[in-house]
mmCIF file of C-alpha atoms in Angstrom:
data_model
loop_
_atom_site.group_PDB
_atom_site.id
_atom_site.type_symbol
_atom_site.label_atom_id
_atom_site.label_comp_id
_atom_site.label_asym_id
_atom_site.label_seq_id
_atom_site.Cartn_x
_atom_site.Cartn_y
_atom_site.Cartn_z
ATOM 1 C CA MET A 1 -174.729 250.705 34.496
ATOM 2 C CA LYS A 2 -174.630 253.632 36.939
ATOM 3 C CA LYS A 3 -170.846 253.398 37.005
ATOM 4 C CA ILE A 4 -170.740 253.632 33.214
ATOM 5 C CA TYR A 5 -172.966 256.727 33.251
ATOM 6 C CA LEU A 6 -170.820 258.282 35.970
ATOM 7 C CA ALA A 7 -167.673 257.550 33.971
ATOM 8 C CA PHE A 8 -169.133 259.272 30.898
ATOM 9 C CA ILE A 9 -170.156 262.288 32.986
ATOM 10 C CA LEU A 10 -166.701 262.594 34.545
ATOM 11 C CA LEU A 11 -165.095 262.230 31.125
ATOM 12 C CA GLY A 12 -167.307 265.021 29.806
ATOM 13 C CA PHE A 13 -166.371 267.342 32.690
ATOM 14 C CA TRP A 14 -162.678 266.566 32.184
ATOM 15 C CA ARG A 15 -162.820 267.268 28.454
ATOM 16 C CA ALA A 16 -164.675 270.517 29.113
ATOM 17 C CA ALA A 17 -162.115 271.551 31.727
ATOM 18 C CA ILE A 18 -159.170 271.283 29.331
ATOM 19 C CA ALA A 19 -161.018 272.763 26.320
ATOM 20 C CA GLN A 20 -160.903 276.330 25.040
ATOM 21 C CA HIS A 21 -163.174 278.755 26.949
ATOM 22 C CA ASP A 22 -164.562 282.140 25.834
ATOM 23 C CA LEU A 23 -166.832 284.647 27.575
ATOM 24 C CA PHE A 24 -168.602 287.331 25.501
ATOM 25 C CA TRP A 25 -170.633 290.386 26.443
ATOM 26 C CA THR A 26 -173.497 290.704 23.968
ATOM 27 C CA ALA A 27 -175.921 293.427 22.941
ATOM 28 C CA GLY A 28 -178.563 293.406 20.233
ATOM 29 C CA PHE A 29 -182.225 293.414 19.346
ATOM 30 C CA ASP A 30 -185.046 291.221 18.014
ATOM 31 C CA TYR A 31 -187.630 292.467 15.567
ATOM 32 C CA GLY A 32 -190.616 290.270 14.840
ATOM 33 C CA ILE A 33 -194.246 289.840 13.922
ATOM 34 C CA PRO A 34 -196.632 288.919 16.780
ATOM 35 C CA VAL A 35 -198.694 285.749 16.581
ATOM 36 C CA ASN A 36 -201.988 285.804 18.509
ATOM 37 C CA GLY A 37 -205.102 283.738 19.016
ATOM 38 C CA TYR A 38 -208.635 284.978 18.367
ATOM 39 C CA THR A 39 -210.843 282.436 20.021
ATOM 40 C CA GLN A 40 -214.418 283.611 19.777
ATOM 41 C CA ASN A 41 -214.923 284.484 16.136
ATOM 42 C CA ARG A 42 -211.986 284.559 13.751
ATOM 43 C CA ASN A 43 -214.080 286.329 11.156
ATOM 44 C CA VAL A 44 -214.220 289.494 13.287
ATOM 45 C CA LEU A 45 -210.665 290.520 14.201
ATOM 46 C CA ARG A 46 -207.393 290.116 12.335
ATOM 47 C CA GLY A 47 -203.899 291.316 13.147
ATOM 48 C CA THR A 48 -202.501 293.961 10.769
ATOM 49 C CA VAL A 49 -198.989 294.396 9.424
ATOM 50 C CA PRO A 50 -198.042 297.371 11.644
ATOM 51 C CA SER A 51 -198.120 295.020 14.676
ATOM 52 C CA ARG A 52 -194.575 294.382 15.900
ATOM 53 C CA GLN A 53 -192.402 292.913 18.636
ATOM 54 C CA CYS A 54 -189.103 294.586 19.570
ATOM 55 C CA ASN A 55 -186.660 293.317 22.199
ATOM 56 C CA PHE A 56 -183.542 295.286 23.138
ATOM 57 C CA ASN A 57 -181.267 292.890 24.976
ATOM 58 C CA THR A 58 -177.895 292.494 26.619
ATOM 59 C CA GLY A 59 -176.253 289.552 28.331
ATOM 60 C CA LEU A 60 -173.361 287.134 28.648
ATOM 61 C CA GLN A 61 -172.467 284.251 26.356
ATOM 62 C CA TYR A 62 -170.162 281.464 27.569
ATOM 63 C CA ARG A 63 -168.671 279.131 24.955
ATOM 64 C CA VAL A 64 -166.677 275.913 25.425
ATOM 65 C CA ALA A 65 -164.387 274.427 22.758
ATOM 66 C CA ASN A 66 -166.214 276.414 20.043
ATOM 67 C CA ARG A 67 -168.888 273.709 20.152
ATOM 68 C CA VAL A 68 -171.368 274.340 22.977
ATOM 69 C CA GLY A 69 -172.413 277.477 24.789
ATOM 70 C CA LEU A 70 -174.724 279.060 27.359
ATOM 71 C CA ASP A 71 -176.430 282.410 26.783
ATOM 72 C CA LEU A 72 -178.030 284.453 29.589
ATOM 73 C CA GLY A 73 -179.753 287.720 28.820
ATOM 74 C CA ILE A 74 -182.153 290.446 29.908
ATOM 75 C CA SER A 75 -184.415 292.334 27.510
ATOM 76 C CA GLN A 76 -186.641 295.362 27.442
ATOM 77 C CA SER A 77 -189.543 294.160 25.310
ATOM 78 C CA ILE A 78 -191.969 296.409 23.484
ATOM 79 C CA ARG A 79 -195.027 294.771 21.930
ATOM 80 C CA THR A 80 -197.395 296.737 19.766
ATOM 81 C CA LEU A 81 -200.621 295.078 18.584
ATOM 82 C CA ARG A 82 -202.955 296.492 15.937
ATOM 83 C CA VAL A 83 -206.076 294.619 14.942
ATOM 84 C CA SER A 84 -208.866 295.344 12.527
ATOM 85 C CA ASP A 85 -212.631 294.603 12.610
ATOM 86 C CA ARG A 86 -213.353 293.443 9.095
ATOM 87 C CA GLN A 87 -217.096 294.081 9.376
ATOM 88 C CA PHE A 88 -216.730 297.584 10.730
ATOM 89 C CA ALA A 89 -213.582 298.786 8.914
ATOM 90 C CA SER A 90 -215.416 298.898 5.562
ATOM 91 C CA ASP A 91 -217.488 301.773 6.924
ATOM 92 C CA GLU A 92 -214.740 303.306 9.070
ATOM 93 C CA PRO A 93 -211.331 302.726 7.339
ATOM 94 C CA LEU A 94 -209.407 304.508 10.101
ATOM 95 C CA PHE A 95 -210.851 302.398 12.871
ATOM 96 C CA LYS A 96 -208.000 299.829 12.763
ATOM 97 C CA SER A 97 -205.698 302.476 14.234
ATOM 98 C CA ILE A 98 -207.923 302.678 17.326
ATOM 99 C CA ILE A 99 -207.836 298.979 18.257
ATOM 100 C CA LYS A 100 -204.254 298.805 19.386
ATOM 101 C CA SER A 101 -202.183 298.233 22.506
ATOM 102 C CA LYS A 102 -198.550 298.869 23.339
ATOM 103 C CA ASN A 103 -196.932 297.042 26.234
ATOM 104 C CA HIS A 104 -193.477 297.383 27.770
ATOM 105 C CA TYR A 105 -192.225 294.464 29.828
ATOM 106 C CA LEU A 106 -189.043 292.849 31.092
ATOM 107 C CA THR A 107 -187.794 289.482 29.787
ATOM 108 C CA LEU A 108 -185.173 287.203 31.350
ATOM 109 C CA SER A 109 -183.876 284.394 29.142
ATOM 110 C CA GLY A 110 -181.438 281.504 29.058
ATOM 111 C CA ALA A 111 -180.441 279.318 26.111
ATOM 112 C CA LEU A 112 -178.186 276.393 25.264
ATOM 113 C CA GLN A 113 -176.247 276.722 22.017
ATOM 114 C CA TYR A 114 -174.521 274.338 19.632
ATOM 115 C CA TYR A 115 -171.955 275.595 17.127
ATOM 116 C CA VAL A 116 -171.408 273.951 13.735
ATOM 117 C CA PRO A 117 -168.049 275.250 12.406
ATOM 118 C CA LEU A 118 -167.801 276.498 8.829
ATOM 119 C CA SER A 119 -164.223 277.698 9.413
ATOM 120 C CA ASP A 120 -162.082 278.671 12.406
ATOM 121 C CA GLU A 121 -164.151 281.818 13.034
ATOM 122 C CA ASP A 122 -167.477 281.179 11.242
ATOM 123 C CA PHE A 123 -170.286 279.094 12.704
ATOM 124 C CA VAL A 124 -173.872 278.041 12.172
ATOM 125 C CA VAL A 125 -175.486 278.371 15.609
ATOM 126 C CA LEU A 126 -178.426 276.262 16.781
ATOM 127 C CA SER A 127 -179.989 277.245 20.096
ATOM 128 C CA GLY A 128 -183.035 276.702 22.234
ATOM 129 C CA GLY A 129 -184.057 278.281 25.486
ATOM 130 C CA TYR A 130 -186.550 279.559 28.010
ATOM 131 C CA ALA A 131 -187.850 283.081 28.657
ATOM 132 C CA TRP A 132 -189.751 284.595 31.559
ATOM 133 C CA ASN A 133 -191.801 287.663 30.605
ATOM 134 C CA PHE A 134 -192.643 289.981 33.501
ATOM 135 C CA THR A 135 -195.474 292.217 32.322
ATOM 136 C CA GLY A 136 -196.401 293.755 35.653
ATOM 137 C CA SER A 137 -199.794 295.258 36.491
ATOM 138 C CA LYS A 138 -201.226 291.884 37.466
ATOM 139 C CA GLY A 139 -205.010 291.942 37.411
ATOM 140 C CA LEU A 140 -205.185 295.418 35.844
ATOM 141 C CA VAL A 141 -208.143 295.853 33.483
ATOM 142 C CA ALA A 142 -208.307 298.858 31.145
ATOM 143 C CA THR A 143 -211.509 299.535 29.205
ATOM 144 C CA ASP A 144 -212.079 302.004 26.368
ATOM 145 C CA THR A 145 -215.440 302.847 24.809
ATOM 146 C CA PHE A 146 -215.911 304.439 21.386
ATOM 147 C CA TYR A 147 -219.056 305.734 19.654
ATOM 148 C CA SER A 148 -219.604 306.013 15.946
ATOM 149 C CA GLY A 149 -223.137 307.074 15.044
ATOM 150 C CA GLN A 150 -225.484 304.463 16.517
ATOM 151 C CA GLN A 151 -222.621 301.994 17.147
ATOM 152 C CA THR A 152 -220.759 301.451 20.381
ATOM 153 C CA ILE A 153 -217.361 299.716 20.639
ATOM 154 C CA ALA A 154 -216.023 298.525 23.995
ATOM 155 C CA ILE A 155 -212.380 297.305 24.233
ATOM 156 C CA ALA A 156 -210.989 295.805 27.454
ATOM 157 C CA GLN A 157 -207.353 294.769 28.178
ATOM 158 C CA GLN A 158 -206.384 292.611 31.150
ATOM 159 C CA TYR A 159 -202.729 291.964 32.098
ATOM 160 C CA LEU A 160 -201.915 288.780 34.000
ATOM 161 C CA GLY A 161 -198.533 289.765 35.476
ATOM 162 C CA SER A 162 -196.183 287.266 33.786
ATOM 163 C CA ASN A 163 -195.919 284.266 31.527
ATOM 164 C CA HIS A 164 -193.369 281.769 30.281
ATOM 165 C CA ALA A 165 -192.140 281.026 26.772
ATOM 166 C CA PHE A 166 -189.817 278.684 24.915
ATOM 167 C CA PHE A 167 -187.848 279.758 21.875
ATOM 168 C CA GLY A 168 -185.583 278.326 19.189
ATOM 169 C CA GLU A 169 -183.038 280.036 16.962
ATOM 170 C CA VAL A 170 -180.879 279.246 13.961
ATOM 171 C CA GLY A 171 -178.291 281.730 12.775
ATOM 172 C CA TYR A 172 -174.810 282.592 11.552
ATOM 173 C CA GLN A 173 -171.987 283.979 13.678
ATOM 174 C CA GLY A 174 -168.739 285.183 12.207
ATOM 175 C CA SER A 175 -166.870 288.047 10.547
ATOM 176 C CA PRO A 176 -164.742 288.737 13.620
ATOM 177 C CA ILE A 177 -162.984 292.067 14.033
ATOM 178 C CA GLY A 178 -160.369 291.533 16.703
ATOM 179 C CA ARG A 179 -162.311 290.254 19.707
ATOM 180 C CA SER A 180 -165.720 291.008 18.156
ATOM 181 C CA ASN A 181 -168.293 288.989 16.265
ATOM 182 C CA LEU A 182 -171.693 289.539 14.691
ATOM 183 C CA TYR A 183 -174.672 287.184 14.874
ATOM 184 C CA LEU A 184 -177.684 287.127 12.533
ATOM 185 C CA GLY A 185 -180.492 284.689 13.185
ATOM 186 C CA LEU A 186 -184.124 283.680 12.864
ATOM 187 C CA LYS A 187 -186.130 283.234 16.072
ATOM 188 C CA VAL A 188 -189.439 281.570 16.908
ATOM 189 C CA ASN A 189 -190.852 282.448 20.359
ATOM 190 C CA ILE A 190 -193.836 280.459 21.636
ATOM 191 C CA GLY A 191 -195.648 281.521 24.791
ATOM 192 C CA THR A 192 -197.068 278.813 27.026
ATOM 193 C CA SER A 193 -199.941 280.855 28.485
ATOM 194 C CA PRO A 194 -201.546 284.281 27.948
ATOM 195 C CA TYR A 195 -199.926 287.242 29.646
ATOM 196 C CA ALA A 196 -202.698 289.533 28.419
ATOM 197 C CA ARG A 197 -206.301 289.128 27.306
ATOM 198 C CA GLY A 198 -208.388 291.531 25.314
ATOM 199 C CA SER A 199 -212.116 291.552 24.671
ATOM 200 C CA TYR A 200 -213.837 293.411 21.859
ATOM 201 C CA VAL A 201 -217.587 294.080 21.661
ATOM 202 C CA MET A 202 -219.322 296.122 18.969
ATOM 203 C CA SER A 203 -223.008 296.969 19.550
ATOM 204 C CA SER A 204 -225.114 298.399 16.731
ATOM 205 C CA ASP A 205 -227.490 300.370 18.994
ATOM 206 C CA ALA A 206 -227.929 301.353 22.585
ATOM 207 C CA THR A 207 -229.669 298.067 23.423
ATOM 208 C CA GLY A 208 -226.708 295.996 22.216
ATOM 209 C CA ALA A 209 -228.695 294.157 19.597
ATOM 210 C CA GLY A 210 -227.082 293.177 16.292
ATOM 211 C CA GLY A 211 -223.487 293.421 17.522
ATOM 212 C CA HIS A 212 -220.505 291.076 17.357
ATOM 213 C CA SER A 213 -217.502 290.336 19.574
ATOM 214 C CA ASP A 214 -214.134 288.596 19.774
ATOM 215 C CA VAL A 215 -211.483 287.741 22.381
ATOM 216 C CA ILE A 216 -207.695 288.099 22.014
ATOM 217 C CA HIS A 217 -205.373 285.718 23.860
ATOM 218 C CA ASP A 218 -201.884 287.249 23.708
ATOM 219 C CA LYS A 219 -199.144 284.776 24.729
ATOM 220 C CA GLY A 220 -196.279 286.961 23.549
ATOM 221 C CA SER A 221 -195.541 284.615 20.645
ATOM 222 C CA TYR A 222 -193.743 285.993 17.598
ATOM 223 C CA ILE A 223 -191.460 285.151 14.662
ATOM 224 C CA GLY A 224 -188.571 287.511 14.135
ATOM 225 C CA LEU A 225 -185.009 288.363 13.163
ATOM 226 C CA VAL A 226 -182.148 288.611 15.667
ATOM 227 C CA VAL A 227 -179.080 290.852 15.391
ATOM 228 C CA ARG A 228 -176.462 290.583 18.110
ATOM 229 C CA TYR A 229 -172.971 292.005 18.629
ATOM 230 C CA GLY A 230 -170.504 290.123 20.818
ATOM 231 C CA LEU A 231 -167.303 291.348 22.478
ATOM 232 C CA ARG A 232 -164.949 288.745 23.928
ATOM 233 C CA VAL A 233 -163.922 289.676 27.470
ATOM 234 C CA ILE A 234 -162.259 286.415 28.606
ATOM 235 C CA HIS A 235 -160.332 283.845 26.566
ATOM 236 C CA LYS A 236 -158.627 280.677 27.776
ATOM 237 C CA ASP A 237 -156.723 278.455 25.347
ATOM 238 C CA LYS A 238 -157.076 274.711 25.274
ATOM 239 C CA MET A 239 -154.759 272.948 27.699
ATOM 240 C CA GLU A 240 -152.244 270.859 25.818
ATOM 241 C CA ARG A 241 -151.454 267.533 27.390
ATOM 242 C CA GLN A 242 -147.784 267.195 28.175
ATOM 243 C CA PRO A 243 -146.355 263.966 26.796
ATOM 244 C CA LYS A 244 -144.939 261.605 29.327
ATOM 245 C CA PRO A 245 -141.162 261.454 29.228
ATOM 246 C CA ALA A 246 -140.024 258.457 27.276
ATOM 247 C CA LYS A 247 -138.370 255.743 29.251
ATOM 248 C CA VAL A 248 -134.706 255.554 28.473
ATOM 249 C CA ARG A 249 -133.692 252.022 27.761
ATOM 250 C CA LYS A 250 -130.113 251.145 28.347
ATOM 251 C CA GLU A 251 -128.867 249.554 25.186
ATOM 252 C CA LYS A 252 -126.099 247.047 25.340
ATOM 253 C CA PRO A 253 -123.135 248.230 23.320
ATOM 254 C CA ALA A 254 -123.057 246.561 19.938
ATOM 255 C CA LYS A 255 -120.286 244.132 19.370
ATOM 256 C CA VAL A 256 -117.774 245.427 16.850
ATOM 257 C CA ASP A 257 -115.821 243.004 14.728
ATOM 258 C CA THR A 258 -112.214 244.246 14.820
ATOM 259 C CA ALA A 259 -110.645 241.201 13.163
ATOM 260 C CA PRO A 260 -108.306 242.116 10.313
ATOM 261 C CA LEU A 261 -109.822 241.847 6.867
ATOM 262 C CA GLU A 262 -108.342 239.945 3.998
ATOM 263 C CA THR A 263 -106.636 242.395 1.693
ATOM 264 C CA LYS A 264 -106.279 240.138 -1.286
ATOM 265 C CA HIS A 265 -107.823 241.250 -4.552
ATOM 266 C CA ILE A 266 -111.463 240.179 -4.847
ATOM 267 C CA LEU A 267 -111.962 237.871 -7.787
ATOM 268 C CA LYS A 268 -115.347 237.156 -9.257
ATOM 269 C CA ASP A 269 -115.000 233.415 -8.696
ATOM 270 C CA THR A 270 -114.242 233.757 -4.976
ATOM 271 C CA MET A 271 -116.379 236.732 -3.847
ATOM 272 C CA VAL A 272 -115.359 236.306 -0.181
ATOM 273 C CA VAL A 273 -114.090 238.932 2.273
ATOM 274 C CA ALA A 274 -112.958 237.875 5.751
ATOM 275 C CA GLY A 275 -114.914 234.655 5.496
ATOM 276 C CA ARG A 276 -118.143 236.359 4.421
ATOM 277 C CA ASP A 277 -119.880 235.906 1.102
ATOM 278 C CA VAL A 278 -120.141 238.949 -1.127
ATOM 279 C CA ALA A 279 -123.467 239.631 -2.842
ATOM 280 C CA VAL A 280 -123.298 241.928 -5.857
ATOM 281 C CA GLY A 281 -126.628 243.714 -5.790
ATOM 282 C CA LYS A 282 -125.992 246.651 -8.145
ATOM 283 C CA THR A 283 -123.947 247.310 -11.288
ATOM 284 C CA MET A 284 -122.894 250.487 -13.094
ATOM 285 C CA VAL A 285 -120.591 251.733 -15.836
ATOM 286 C CA ALA A 286 -118.036 254.504 -15.216
ATOM 287 C CA LYS A 287 -116.523 256.598 -18.019
ATOM 288 C CA ASN A 288 -113.512 257.855 -16.034
ATOM 289 C CA ALA A 289 -111.068 256.000 -13.793
ATOM 290 C CA GLU A 290 -110.963 258.846 -11.274
ATOM 291 C CA ILE A 291 -114.145 258.667 -9.169
ATOM 292 C CA THR A 292 -115.579 260.341 -6.061
ATOM 293 C CA ILE A 293 -117.481 258.192 -3.560
ATOM 294 C CA SER A 294 -119.904 259.688 -0.995
ATOM 295 C CA ILE A 295 -121.319 257.461 1.744
ATOM 296 C CA TRP A 296 -123.749 258.139 4.643
ATOM 297 C CA ASP A 297 -126.556 256.599 6.677
ATOM 298 C CA ALA A 298 -129.770 257.626 4.904
ATOM 299 C CA GLU A 299 -132.091 255.862 7.390
ATOM 300 C CA ALA A 300 -132.257 255.876 11.200
ATOM 301 C CA ILE A 301 -128.929 256.836 12.747
ATOM 302 C CA ASP A 302 -128.410 253.712 14.821
ATOM 303 C CA GLY A 303 -124.650 253.355 15.253
ATOM 304 C CA ASP A 304 -123.702 251.436 12.084
ATOM 305 C CA SER A 305 -119.945 250.856 11.824
ATOM 306 C CA ILE A 306 -118.533 249.824 8.451
ATOM 307 C CA ALA A 307 -115.512 249.326 6.259
ATOM 308 C CA LEU A 308 -115.549 250.256 2.552
ATOM 309 C CA ILE A 309 -113.286 248.222 0.304
ATOM 310 C CA LEU A 310 -112.485 248.772 -3.386
ATOM 311 C CA ASN A 311 -110.769 245.851 -5.121
ATOM 312 C CA GLY A 312 -109.426 244.520 -1.841
ATOM 313 C CA GLU A 313 -108.051 247.878 -0.671
ATOM 314 C CA TYR A 314 -109.483 249.756 2.286
ATOM 315 C CA LEU A 315 -110.990 253.134 1.593
ATOM 316 C CA ILE A 316 -112.224 253.441 5.231
ATOM 317 C CA GLN A 317 -112.352 251.030 8.183
ATOM 318 C CA ASN A 318 -114.219 251.021 11.549
ATOM 319 C CA GLN A 319 -116.096 254.113 10.400
ATOM 320 C CA SER A 320 -119.384 255.086 12.142
ATOM 321 C CA LEU A 321 -122.045 256.302 9.720
ATOM 322 C CA THR A 322 -124.187 259.393 10.385
ATOM 323 C CA GLY A 323 -126.407 261.576 8.281
ATOM 324 C CA GLU A 324 -123.389 263.566 7.093
ATOM 325 C CA LYS A 325 -121.729 262.411 3.895
ATOM 326 C CA ILE A 326 -118.175 261.009 3.956
ATOM 327 C CA VAL A 327 -116.450 261.911 0.663
ATOM 328 C CA LEU A 328 -113.636 259.695 -0.690
ATOM 329 C CA LYS A 329 -111.442 259.741 -3.798
ATOM 330 C CA ALA A 330 -110.611 256.475 -5.590
ATOM 331 C CA LYS A 331 -109.207 255.105 -8.860
ATOM 332 C CA LEU A 332 -110.666 252.271 -10.884
ATOM 333 C CA GLN A 333 -108.735 249.575 -12.694
ATOM 334 C CA PRO A 334 -109.613 248.584 -16.273
ATOM 335 C CA GLY A 335 -112.504 246.144 -16.490
ATOM 336 C CA LYS A 336 -114.628 245.185 -13.529
ATOM 337 C CA ASN A 337 -114.206 246.688 -10.032
ATOM 338 C CA TYR A 338 -115.952 245.703 -6.810
ATOM 339 C CA LEU A 339 -116.913 248.151 -4.057
ATOM 340 C CA VAL A 340 -117.783 246.152 -0.918
ATOM 341 C CA LEU A 341 -119.611 247.322 2.219
ATOM 342 C CA TYR A 342 -118.322 245.305 5.194
ATOM 343 C CA ALA A 343 -120.363 245.486 8.437
ATOM 344 C CA HIS A 344 -118.423 245.660 11.704
ATOM 345 C CA ASN A 345 -121.807 245.612 13.464
ATOM 346 C CA GLN A 346 -125.478 245.909 12.599
ATOM 347 C CA GLY A 347 -126.322 248.937 14.716
ATOM 348 C CA LYS A 348 -129.595 249.156 16.595
ATOM 349 C CA TYR A 349 -131.768 248.251 13.605
ATOM 350 C CA PRO A 350 -130.287 245.439 11.442
ATOM 351 C CA PRO A 351 -129.050 245.155 8.771
ATOM 352 C CA ASN A 352 -126.238 247.649 8.275
ATOM 353 C CA THR A 353 -127.420 250.024 5.534
ATOM 354 C CA ALA A 354 -125.541 252.769 3.684
ATOM 355 C CA ALA A 355 -126.407 255.181 0.886
ATOM 356 C CA ILE A 356 -123.610 255.628 -1.700
ATOM 357 C CA ILE A 357 -123.080 258.033 -4.603
ATOM 358 C CA VAL A 358 -120.426 257.223 -7.216
ATOM 359 C CA ASP A 359 -119.485 260.260 -9.349
ATOM 360 C CA ASP A 360 -117.246 259.721 -12.390
ATOM 361 C CA GLY A 361 -117.315 263.402 -13.373
ATOM 362 C CA ILE A 362 -119.991 262.825 -15.999
ATOM 363 C CA ARG A 363 -122.771 261.054 -14.160
ATOM 364 C CA LYS A 364 -123.751 260.483 -10.543
ATOM 365 C CA ASN A 365 -125.128 257.078 -9.588
ATOM 366 C CA GLN A 366 -126.825 256.682 -6.196
ATOM 367 C CA ILE A 367 -127.374 253.228 -4.712
ATOM 368 C CA GLU A 368 -128.020 251.587 -1.364
ATOM 369 C CA LEU A 369 -125.928 248.707 -0.013
ATOM 370 C CA LYS A 370 -126.929 246.396 2.832
ATOM 371 C CA SER A 371 -124.654 244.089 4.813
ATOM 372 C CA ASN A 372 -124.945 241.860 7.858
ATOM 373 C CA LEU A 373 -122.554 239.640 9.845
ATOM 374 C CA LYS A 374 -122.776 236.867 7.224
ATOM 375 C CA THR A 375 -122.973 238.601 3.849
ATOM 376 C CA SER A 376 -121.434 241.816 2.480
ATOM 377 C CA GLY A 377 -123.249 243.856 -0.141
ATOM 378 C CA ALA A 378 -121.225 245.006 -3.157
ATOM 379 C CA LEU A 379 -121.415 247.265 -6.210
ATOM 380 C CA GLU A 380 -119.888 246.124 -9.523
ATOM 381 C CA ILE A 381 -118.350 249.042 -11.442
ATOM 382 C CA THR A 382 -117.209 248.500 -15.032
ATOM 383 C CA LEU A 383 -114.725 251.041 -16.377
ATOM 384 C CA GLY A 384 -115.833 251.784 -19.936
ATOM 385 C CA GLN A 385 -113.592 252.814 -22.841
#
C-alpha cells in the first residue's frame, strides 16, 4: 500500500513539473464588517454599522496548470470598532461615538487555491488559508473614564499581542489585460482566539450601584469583499512530450506479376483475363464514344501496381498508383464495353484499390474498383444512342 501511495505522489510531482507555471505579484485590499462576541450581557452592547475592517495587502501568487495555486501575502490591517450601549444611548445619542477603538496590526497569510475554468482566461477561484495577526503591545491595558451627570463609564482595552485565524474565499478572476488580471471575491475570516479584550462598566452614581457592564472578545473575525490586482512576472509553458520515433520496419518488396496478359477481346461469356475471373461490380451508360478516364489511389498510398484494360486493349500496364490522377483518352465501341482493373500486386494493404472517373463530355461518373491476385474488378460501360 505504501508503494502505491508513493507512486501516486511521484506521479503528481511529475505532472506538476511538466505543467504550465505562472507567478504573479498581487496587490489589493479587503473591506469587511467585524464580527465580535459580547459575553456578559448581550442586551447592553451592540456593534454599529460604522465598524469596519480594512486590509491593504501585497504578495505573490504561484499557479500550476491553471488548476491549483499558492498565495502568500502580507497585510497592513486597520480595524475600527464602534459599539453602542442601548440603555444609555437613549439619553445620550452621541455616546456611541465614544465607545470605539481603532487598531493597526500586521497580518501574514498563506492560502491554497483551486481554479475552476470558465474559459481560457476566466476562473472561479476557491481558496482557504491561515493568517497570523501580530497586534503588538502585548499585555497593554488602556482605560478611559467618562462622566455624564451622576453616571460614570469606564472602558478598558487589553491587547494580547497576536492571534491566529482561518479564512475561506470564493471569487472570480479574469478580464486579463496583457499580463494582468483582476480578482473579486467574498471572504470569511474566523479568529481562533481573542487578540483584544474590552470591558465596559456604567455606574449610575459614585457608589457604583444600579450600573451594568459587558465584555468584548475581539478575535479579528469579519466578513468582507476582496479586490486584488495581479501582474504576471514569470510564465512557463507546459512541456510537450516528444513522441518516440517510430520503428522503421523493413518491408519485403511486393511481388509483381510481370506475365504477359491475354489481349483477346473480353466477351461476356468468358470474363477471364490472364487466368483470372473478372467481376463486373459497376455499370454505367455513356452518351459519347470519346471518353476521358482518370485513375488514382484514393486510399492509403501503399505501392499498388496495376494495368487498366478496355475491351482487351491496354490503356496502361505496370503502373504504380499515387494520389495524383492519371488521365487517359479512350474510345468506346457500340454496345457494351468492359474496363478491367488488373492487379500486378496488392500493395501493403490488400486488396488493390483504385478510384476511377469516366467522363463522356456530358456527365462524370466516379467509381471504385478492387482487384486481387485471383479476381479483377471491372466496369461495364454501355454506349447509348
